[in-house]
PDB file of C-alpha atoms in Angstrom:
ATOM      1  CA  UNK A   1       0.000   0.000   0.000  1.00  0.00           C
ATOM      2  CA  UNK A   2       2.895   2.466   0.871  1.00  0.00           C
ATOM      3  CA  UNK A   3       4.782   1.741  -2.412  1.00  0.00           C
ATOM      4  CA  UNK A   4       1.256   2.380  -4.631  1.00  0.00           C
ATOM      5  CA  UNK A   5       0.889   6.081  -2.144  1.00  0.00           C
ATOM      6  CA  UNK A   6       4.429   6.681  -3.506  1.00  0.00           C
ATOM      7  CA  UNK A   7       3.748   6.015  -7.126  1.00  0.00           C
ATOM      8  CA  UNK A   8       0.828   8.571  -6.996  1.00  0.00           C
ATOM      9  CA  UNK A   9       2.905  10.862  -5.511  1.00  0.00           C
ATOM     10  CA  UNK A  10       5.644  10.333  -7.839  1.00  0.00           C
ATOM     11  CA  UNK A  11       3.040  10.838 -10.847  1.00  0.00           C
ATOM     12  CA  UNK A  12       1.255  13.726  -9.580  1.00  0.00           C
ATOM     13  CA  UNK A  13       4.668  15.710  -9.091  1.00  0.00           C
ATOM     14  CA  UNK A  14       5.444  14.877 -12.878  1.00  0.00           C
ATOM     15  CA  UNK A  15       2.290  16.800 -13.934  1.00  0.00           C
ATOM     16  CA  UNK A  16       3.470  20.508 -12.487  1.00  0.00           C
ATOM     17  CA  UNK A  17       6.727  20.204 -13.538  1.00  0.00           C
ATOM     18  CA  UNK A  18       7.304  22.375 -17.167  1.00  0.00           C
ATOM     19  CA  UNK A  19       7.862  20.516 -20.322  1.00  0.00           C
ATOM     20  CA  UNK A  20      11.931  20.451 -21.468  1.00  0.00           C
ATOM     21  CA  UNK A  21      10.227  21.763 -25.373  1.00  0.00           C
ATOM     22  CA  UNK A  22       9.509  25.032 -24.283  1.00  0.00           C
ATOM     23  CA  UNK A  23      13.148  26.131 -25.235  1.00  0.00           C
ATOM     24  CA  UNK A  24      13.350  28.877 -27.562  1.00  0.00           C
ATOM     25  CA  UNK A  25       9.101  29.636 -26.858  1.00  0.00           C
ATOM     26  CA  UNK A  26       8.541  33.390 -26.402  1.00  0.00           C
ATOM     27  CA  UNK A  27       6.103  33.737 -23.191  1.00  0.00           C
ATOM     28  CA  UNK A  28       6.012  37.346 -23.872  1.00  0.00           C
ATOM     29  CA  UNK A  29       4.262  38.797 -26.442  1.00  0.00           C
ATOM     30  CA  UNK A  30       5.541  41.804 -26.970  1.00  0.00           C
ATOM     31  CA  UNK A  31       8.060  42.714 -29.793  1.00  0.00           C
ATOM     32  CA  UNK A  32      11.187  42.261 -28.121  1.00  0.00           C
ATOM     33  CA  UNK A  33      11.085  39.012 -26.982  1.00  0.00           C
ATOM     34  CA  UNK A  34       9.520  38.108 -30.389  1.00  0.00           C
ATOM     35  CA  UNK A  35      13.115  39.538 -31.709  1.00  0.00           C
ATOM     36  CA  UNK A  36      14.795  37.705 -29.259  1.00  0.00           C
ATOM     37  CA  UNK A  37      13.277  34.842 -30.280  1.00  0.00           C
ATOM     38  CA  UNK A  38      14.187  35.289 -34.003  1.00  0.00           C
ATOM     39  CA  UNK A  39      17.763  35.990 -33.061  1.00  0.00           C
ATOM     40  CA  UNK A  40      18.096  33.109 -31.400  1.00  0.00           C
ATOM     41  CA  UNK A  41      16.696  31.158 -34.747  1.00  0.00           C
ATOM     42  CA  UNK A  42      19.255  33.118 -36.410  1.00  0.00           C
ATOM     43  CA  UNK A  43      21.987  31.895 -34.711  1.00  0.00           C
ATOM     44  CA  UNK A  44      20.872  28.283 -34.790  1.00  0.00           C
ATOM     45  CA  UNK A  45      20.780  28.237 -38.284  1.00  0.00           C
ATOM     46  CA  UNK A  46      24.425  29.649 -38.433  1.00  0.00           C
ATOM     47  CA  UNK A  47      25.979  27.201 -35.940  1.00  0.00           C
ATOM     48  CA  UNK A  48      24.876  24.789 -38.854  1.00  0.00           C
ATOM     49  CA  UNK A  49      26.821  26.337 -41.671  1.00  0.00           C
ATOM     50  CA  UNK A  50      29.692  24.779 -43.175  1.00  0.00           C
ATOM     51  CA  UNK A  51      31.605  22.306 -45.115  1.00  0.00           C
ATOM     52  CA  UNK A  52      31.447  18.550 -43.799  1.00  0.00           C
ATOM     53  CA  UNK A  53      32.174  15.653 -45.183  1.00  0.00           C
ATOM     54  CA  UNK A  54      32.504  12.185 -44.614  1.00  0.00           C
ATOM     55  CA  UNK A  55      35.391   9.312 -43.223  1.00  0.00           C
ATOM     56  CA  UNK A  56      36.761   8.507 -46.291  1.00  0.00           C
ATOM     57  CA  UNK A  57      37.889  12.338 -46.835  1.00  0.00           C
ATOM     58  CA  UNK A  58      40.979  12.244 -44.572  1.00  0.00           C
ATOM     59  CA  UNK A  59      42.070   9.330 -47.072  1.00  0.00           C
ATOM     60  CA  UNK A  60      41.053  10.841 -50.525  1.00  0.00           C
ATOM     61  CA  UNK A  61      45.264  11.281 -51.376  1.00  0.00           C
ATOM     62  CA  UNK A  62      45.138   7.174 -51.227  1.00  0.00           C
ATOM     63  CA  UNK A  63      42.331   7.489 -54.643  1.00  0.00           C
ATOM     64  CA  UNK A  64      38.962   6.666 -51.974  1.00  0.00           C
ATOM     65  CA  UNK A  65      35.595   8.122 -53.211  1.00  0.00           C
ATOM     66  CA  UNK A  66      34.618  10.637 -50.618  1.00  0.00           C
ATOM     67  CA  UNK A  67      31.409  13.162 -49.857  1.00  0.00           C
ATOM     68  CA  UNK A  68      31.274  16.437 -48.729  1.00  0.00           C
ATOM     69  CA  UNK A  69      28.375  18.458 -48.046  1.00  0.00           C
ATOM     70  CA  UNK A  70      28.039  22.094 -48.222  1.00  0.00           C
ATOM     71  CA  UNK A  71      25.414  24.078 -45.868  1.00  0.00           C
ATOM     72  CA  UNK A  72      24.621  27.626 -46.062  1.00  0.00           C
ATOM     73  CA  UNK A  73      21.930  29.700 -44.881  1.00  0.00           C
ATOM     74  CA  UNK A  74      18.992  30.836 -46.987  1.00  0.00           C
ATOM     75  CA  UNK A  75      16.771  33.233 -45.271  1.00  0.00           C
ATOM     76  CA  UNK A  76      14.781  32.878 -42.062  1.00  0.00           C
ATOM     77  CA  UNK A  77      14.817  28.441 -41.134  1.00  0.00           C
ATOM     78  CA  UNK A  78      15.989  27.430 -44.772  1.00  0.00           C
ATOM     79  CA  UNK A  79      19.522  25.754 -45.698  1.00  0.00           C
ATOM     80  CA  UNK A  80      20.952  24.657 -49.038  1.00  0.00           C
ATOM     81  CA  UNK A  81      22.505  21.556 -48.919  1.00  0.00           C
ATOM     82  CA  UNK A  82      24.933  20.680 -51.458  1.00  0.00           C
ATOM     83  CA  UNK A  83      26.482  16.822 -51.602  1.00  0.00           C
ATOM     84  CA  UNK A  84      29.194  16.412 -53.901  1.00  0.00           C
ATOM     85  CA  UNK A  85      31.764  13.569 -54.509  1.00  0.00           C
ATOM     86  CA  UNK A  86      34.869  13.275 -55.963  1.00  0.00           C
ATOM     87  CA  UNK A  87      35.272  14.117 -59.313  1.00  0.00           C
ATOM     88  CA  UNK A  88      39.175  14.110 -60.387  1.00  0.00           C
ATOM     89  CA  UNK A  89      39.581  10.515 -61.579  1.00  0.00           C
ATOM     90  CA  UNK A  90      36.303   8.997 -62.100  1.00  0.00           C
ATOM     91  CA  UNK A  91      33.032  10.535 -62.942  1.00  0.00           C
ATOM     92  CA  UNK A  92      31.098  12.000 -59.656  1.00  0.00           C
ATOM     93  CA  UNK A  93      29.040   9.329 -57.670  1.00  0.00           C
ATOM     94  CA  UNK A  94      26.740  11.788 -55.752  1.00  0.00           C
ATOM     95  CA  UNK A  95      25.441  15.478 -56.939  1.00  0.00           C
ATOM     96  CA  UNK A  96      22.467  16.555 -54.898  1.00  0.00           C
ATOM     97  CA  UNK A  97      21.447  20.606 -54.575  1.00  0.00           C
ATOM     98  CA  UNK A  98      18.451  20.476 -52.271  1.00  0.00           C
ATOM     99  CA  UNK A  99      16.499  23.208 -49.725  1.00  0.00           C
ATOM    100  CA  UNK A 100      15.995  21.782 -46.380  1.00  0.00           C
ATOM    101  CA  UNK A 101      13.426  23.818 -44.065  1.00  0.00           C
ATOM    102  CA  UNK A 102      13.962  23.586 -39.862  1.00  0.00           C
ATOM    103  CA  UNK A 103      11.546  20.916 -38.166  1.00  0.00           C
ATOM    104  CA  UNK A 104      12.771  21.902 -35.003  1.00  0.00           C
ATOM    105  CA  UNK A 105      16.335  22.894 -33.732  1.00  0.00           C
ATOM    106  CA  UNK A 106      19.326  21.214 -35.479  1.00  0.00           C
ATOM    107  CA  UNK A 107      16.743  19.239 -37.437  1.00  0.00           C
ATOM    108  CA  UNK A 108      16.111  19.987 -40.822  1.00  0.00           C
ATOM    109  CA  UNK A 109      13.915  18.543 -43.151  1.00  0.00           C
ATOM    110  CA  UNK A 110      14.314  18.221 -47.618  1.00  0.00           C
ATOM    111  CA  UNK A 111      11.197  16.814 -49.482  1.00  0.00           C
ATOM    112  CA  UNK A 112      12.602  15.736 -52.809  1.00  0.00           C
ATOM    113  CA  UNK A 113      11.038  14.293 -55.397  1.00  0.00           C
ATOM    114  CA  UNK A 114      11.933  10.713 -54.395  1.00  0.00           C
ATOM    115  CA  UNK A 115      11.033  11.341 -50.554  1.00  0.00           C
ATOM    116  CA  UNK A 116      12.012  12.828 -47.181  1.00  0.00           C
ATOM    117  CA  UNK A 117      15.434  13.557 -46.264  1.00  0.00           C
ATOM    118  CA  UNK A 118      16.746  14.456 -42.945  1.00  0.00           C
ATOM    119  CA  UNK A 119      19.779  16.615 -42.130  1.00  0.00           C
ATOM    120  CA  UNK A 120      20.582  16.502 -37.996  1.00  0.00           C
ATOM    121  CA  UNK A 121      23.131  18.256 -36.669  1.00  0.00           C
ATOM    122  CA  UNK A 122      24.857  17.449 -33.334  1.00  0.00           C
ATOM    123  CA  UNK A 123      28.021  18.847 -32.083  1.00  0.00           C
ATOM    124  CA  UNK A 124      30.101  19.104 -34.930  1.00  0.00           C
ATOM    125  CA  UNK A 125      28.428  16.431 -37.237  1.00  0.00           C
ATOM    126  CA  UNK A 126      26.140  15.745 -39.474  1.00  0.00           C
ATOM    127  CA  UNK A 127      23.765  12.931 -39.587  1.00  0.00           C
ATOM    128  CA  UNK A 128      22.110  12.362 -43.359  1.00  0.00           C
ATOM    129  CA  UNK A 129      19.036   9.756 -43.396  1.00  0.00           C
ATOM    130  CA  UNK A 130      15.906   8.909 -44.930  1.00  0.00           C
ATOM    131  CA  UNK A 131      12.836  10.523 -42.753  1.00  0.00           C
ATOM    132  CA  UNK A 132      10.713   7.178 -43.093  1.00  0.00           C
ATOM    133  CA  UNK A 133      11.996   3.574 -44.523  1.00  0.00           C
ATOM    134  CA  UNK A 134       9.665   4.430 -47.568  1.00  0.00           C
ATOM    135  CA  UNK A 135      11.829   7.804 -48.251  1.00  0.00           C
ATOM    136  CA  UNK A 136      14.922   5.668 -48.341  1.00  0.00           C
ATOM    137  CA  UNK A 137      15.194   5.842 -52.392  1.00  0.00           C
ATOM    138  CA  UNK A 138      15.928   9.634 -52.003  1.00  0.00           C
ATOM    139  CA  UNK A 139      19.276   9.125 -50.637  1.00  0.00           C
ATOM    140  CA  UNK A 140      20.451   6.482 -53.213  1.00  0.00           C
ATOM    141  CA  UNK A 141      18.626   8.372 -56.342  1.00  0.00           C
ATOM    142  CA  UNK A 142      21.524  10.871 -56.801  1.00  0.00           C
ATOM    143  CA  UNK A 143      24.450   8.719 -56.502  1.00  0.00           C
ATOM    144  CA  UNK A 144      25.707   6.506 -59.016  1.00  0.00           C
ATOM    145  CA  UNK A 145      26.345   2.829 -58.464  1.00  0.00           C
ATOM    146  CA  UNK A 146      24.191   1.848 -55.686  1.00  0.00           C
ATOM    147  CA  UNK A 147      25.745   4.830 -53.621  1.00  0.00           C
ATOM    148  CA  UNK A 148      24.587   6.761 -50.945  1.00  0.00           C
ATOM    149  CA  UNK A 149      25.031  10.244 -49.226  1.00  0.00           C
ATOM    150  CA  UNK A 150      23.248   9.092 -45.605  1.00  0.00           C
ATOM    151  CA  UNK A 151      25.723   8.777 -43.382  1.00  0.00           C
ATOM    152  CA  UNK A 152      27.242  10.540 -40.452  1.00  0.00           C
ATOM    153  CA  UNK A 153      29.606  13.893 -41.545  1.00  0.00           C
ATOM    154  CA  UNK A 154      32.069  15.635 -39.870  1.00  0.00           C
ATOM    155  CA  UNK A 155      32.621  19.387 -39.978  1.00  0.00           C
ATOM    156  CA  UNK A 156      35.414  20.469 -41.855  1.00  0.00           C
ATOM    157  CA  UNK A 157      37.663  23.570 -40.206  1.00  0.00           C
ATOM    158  CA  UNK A 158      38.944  25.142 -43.207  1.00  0.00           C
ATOM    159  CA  UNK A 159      38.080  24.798 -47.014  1.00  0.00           C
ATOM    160  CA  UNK A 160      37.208  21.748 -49.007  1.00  0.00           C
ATOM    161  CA  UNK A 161      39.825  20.583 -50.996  1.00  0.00           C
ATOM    162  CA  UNK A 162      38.969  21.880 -54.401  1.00  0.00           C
ATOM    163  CA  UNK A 163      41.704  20.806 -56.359  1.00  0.00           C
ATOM    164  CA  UNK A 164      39.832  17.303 -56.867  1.00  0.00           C
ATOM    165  CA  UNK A 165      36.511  18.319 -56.870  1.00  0.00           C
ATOM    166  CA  UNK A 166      35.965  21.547 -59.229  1.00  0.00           C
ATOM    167  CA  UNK A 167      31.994  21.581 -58.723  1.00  0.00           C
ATOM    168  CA  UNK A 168      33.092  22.036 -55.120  1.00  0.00           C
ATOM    169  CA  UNK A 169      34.449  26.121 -56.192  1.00  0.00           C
ATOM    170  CA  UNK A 170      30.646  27.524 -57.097  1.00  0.00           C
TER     171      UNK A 170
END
């Protein structure tokens, strides 16, 4: 009986305590929290920005097919993403030039033709994946050779190596 008393107790303290998504709300409705507010979307979206690419990068003098991807801010909670391959001695594998709106912080969402593509960002990677199993022909449909650009990216400090990848200069 004194471990079910407990339990209730337990719940009913759970109910007043404030949810961990209000981060980033505005409570105030007047106009300078409502700037606030966009500032701090501002800022989000610029933390994102950058070159990353993927493992096989820190190799590419040894001839290994690597990714990068290119993010840059559009206006407001819009990115372009740009994935690009290597293209000195073969043909590129993967060319994708794609919008991605914010679904919430460091989450942003493409809808391509082929499906759903999701772009997280964490600490100074990048996660590339399908949004649902049914989306999953949207990261193989611009690569060549049953290729794919979902994987996990690191940022890049520093410029992309352009001298093996002239797409990479625009």
């Amino acid at each position: 009986m004194r471990a079910i008393r407990i339990l209730v107790a337990g719940i009913s303290s759970l109910a007043i305590l404030p949810s961990c998504n209000d981060k980033g709300r505005t409570i105030s409705q007047n106009n300078t929290s409502t700037t606030i507010t966009q500032e701090m979307k501002e800022v989000d979206t610029l933390k994102v920005m950058g070159n990353y690419v993927n493992a096989d990068y820190s190799v590419r003098s040894k001839g290994y097919d690597w990714l990068a991807v290119i993010v840059s801010a559009q206006k407001d909670s819009t990115i372009t993403v740009k994935v690009r391959s290597r293209s000195d001695r073969k043909k590129p594998t993967c060319t994708l030039n794609a919008i991605a709106l914010k679904a919430r912080p460091s989450l942003y969402r493409a809808v391509l033709k082929e499906g759903n593509v999701l772009f997280t960002f964490s600490d100074s990677n990048l996660t590339i994946a399908p949004e649902e199993a049914k989306d999953e022909a949207a990261v193989y449909f611009y690569c060549s050779g049953g290729a794919s650009f979902a994987g996990i990216y690191s940022k890049l400090i520093g410029s992309i190596d352009t001298t093996i990848n002239a797409s990479l200069r625009d």
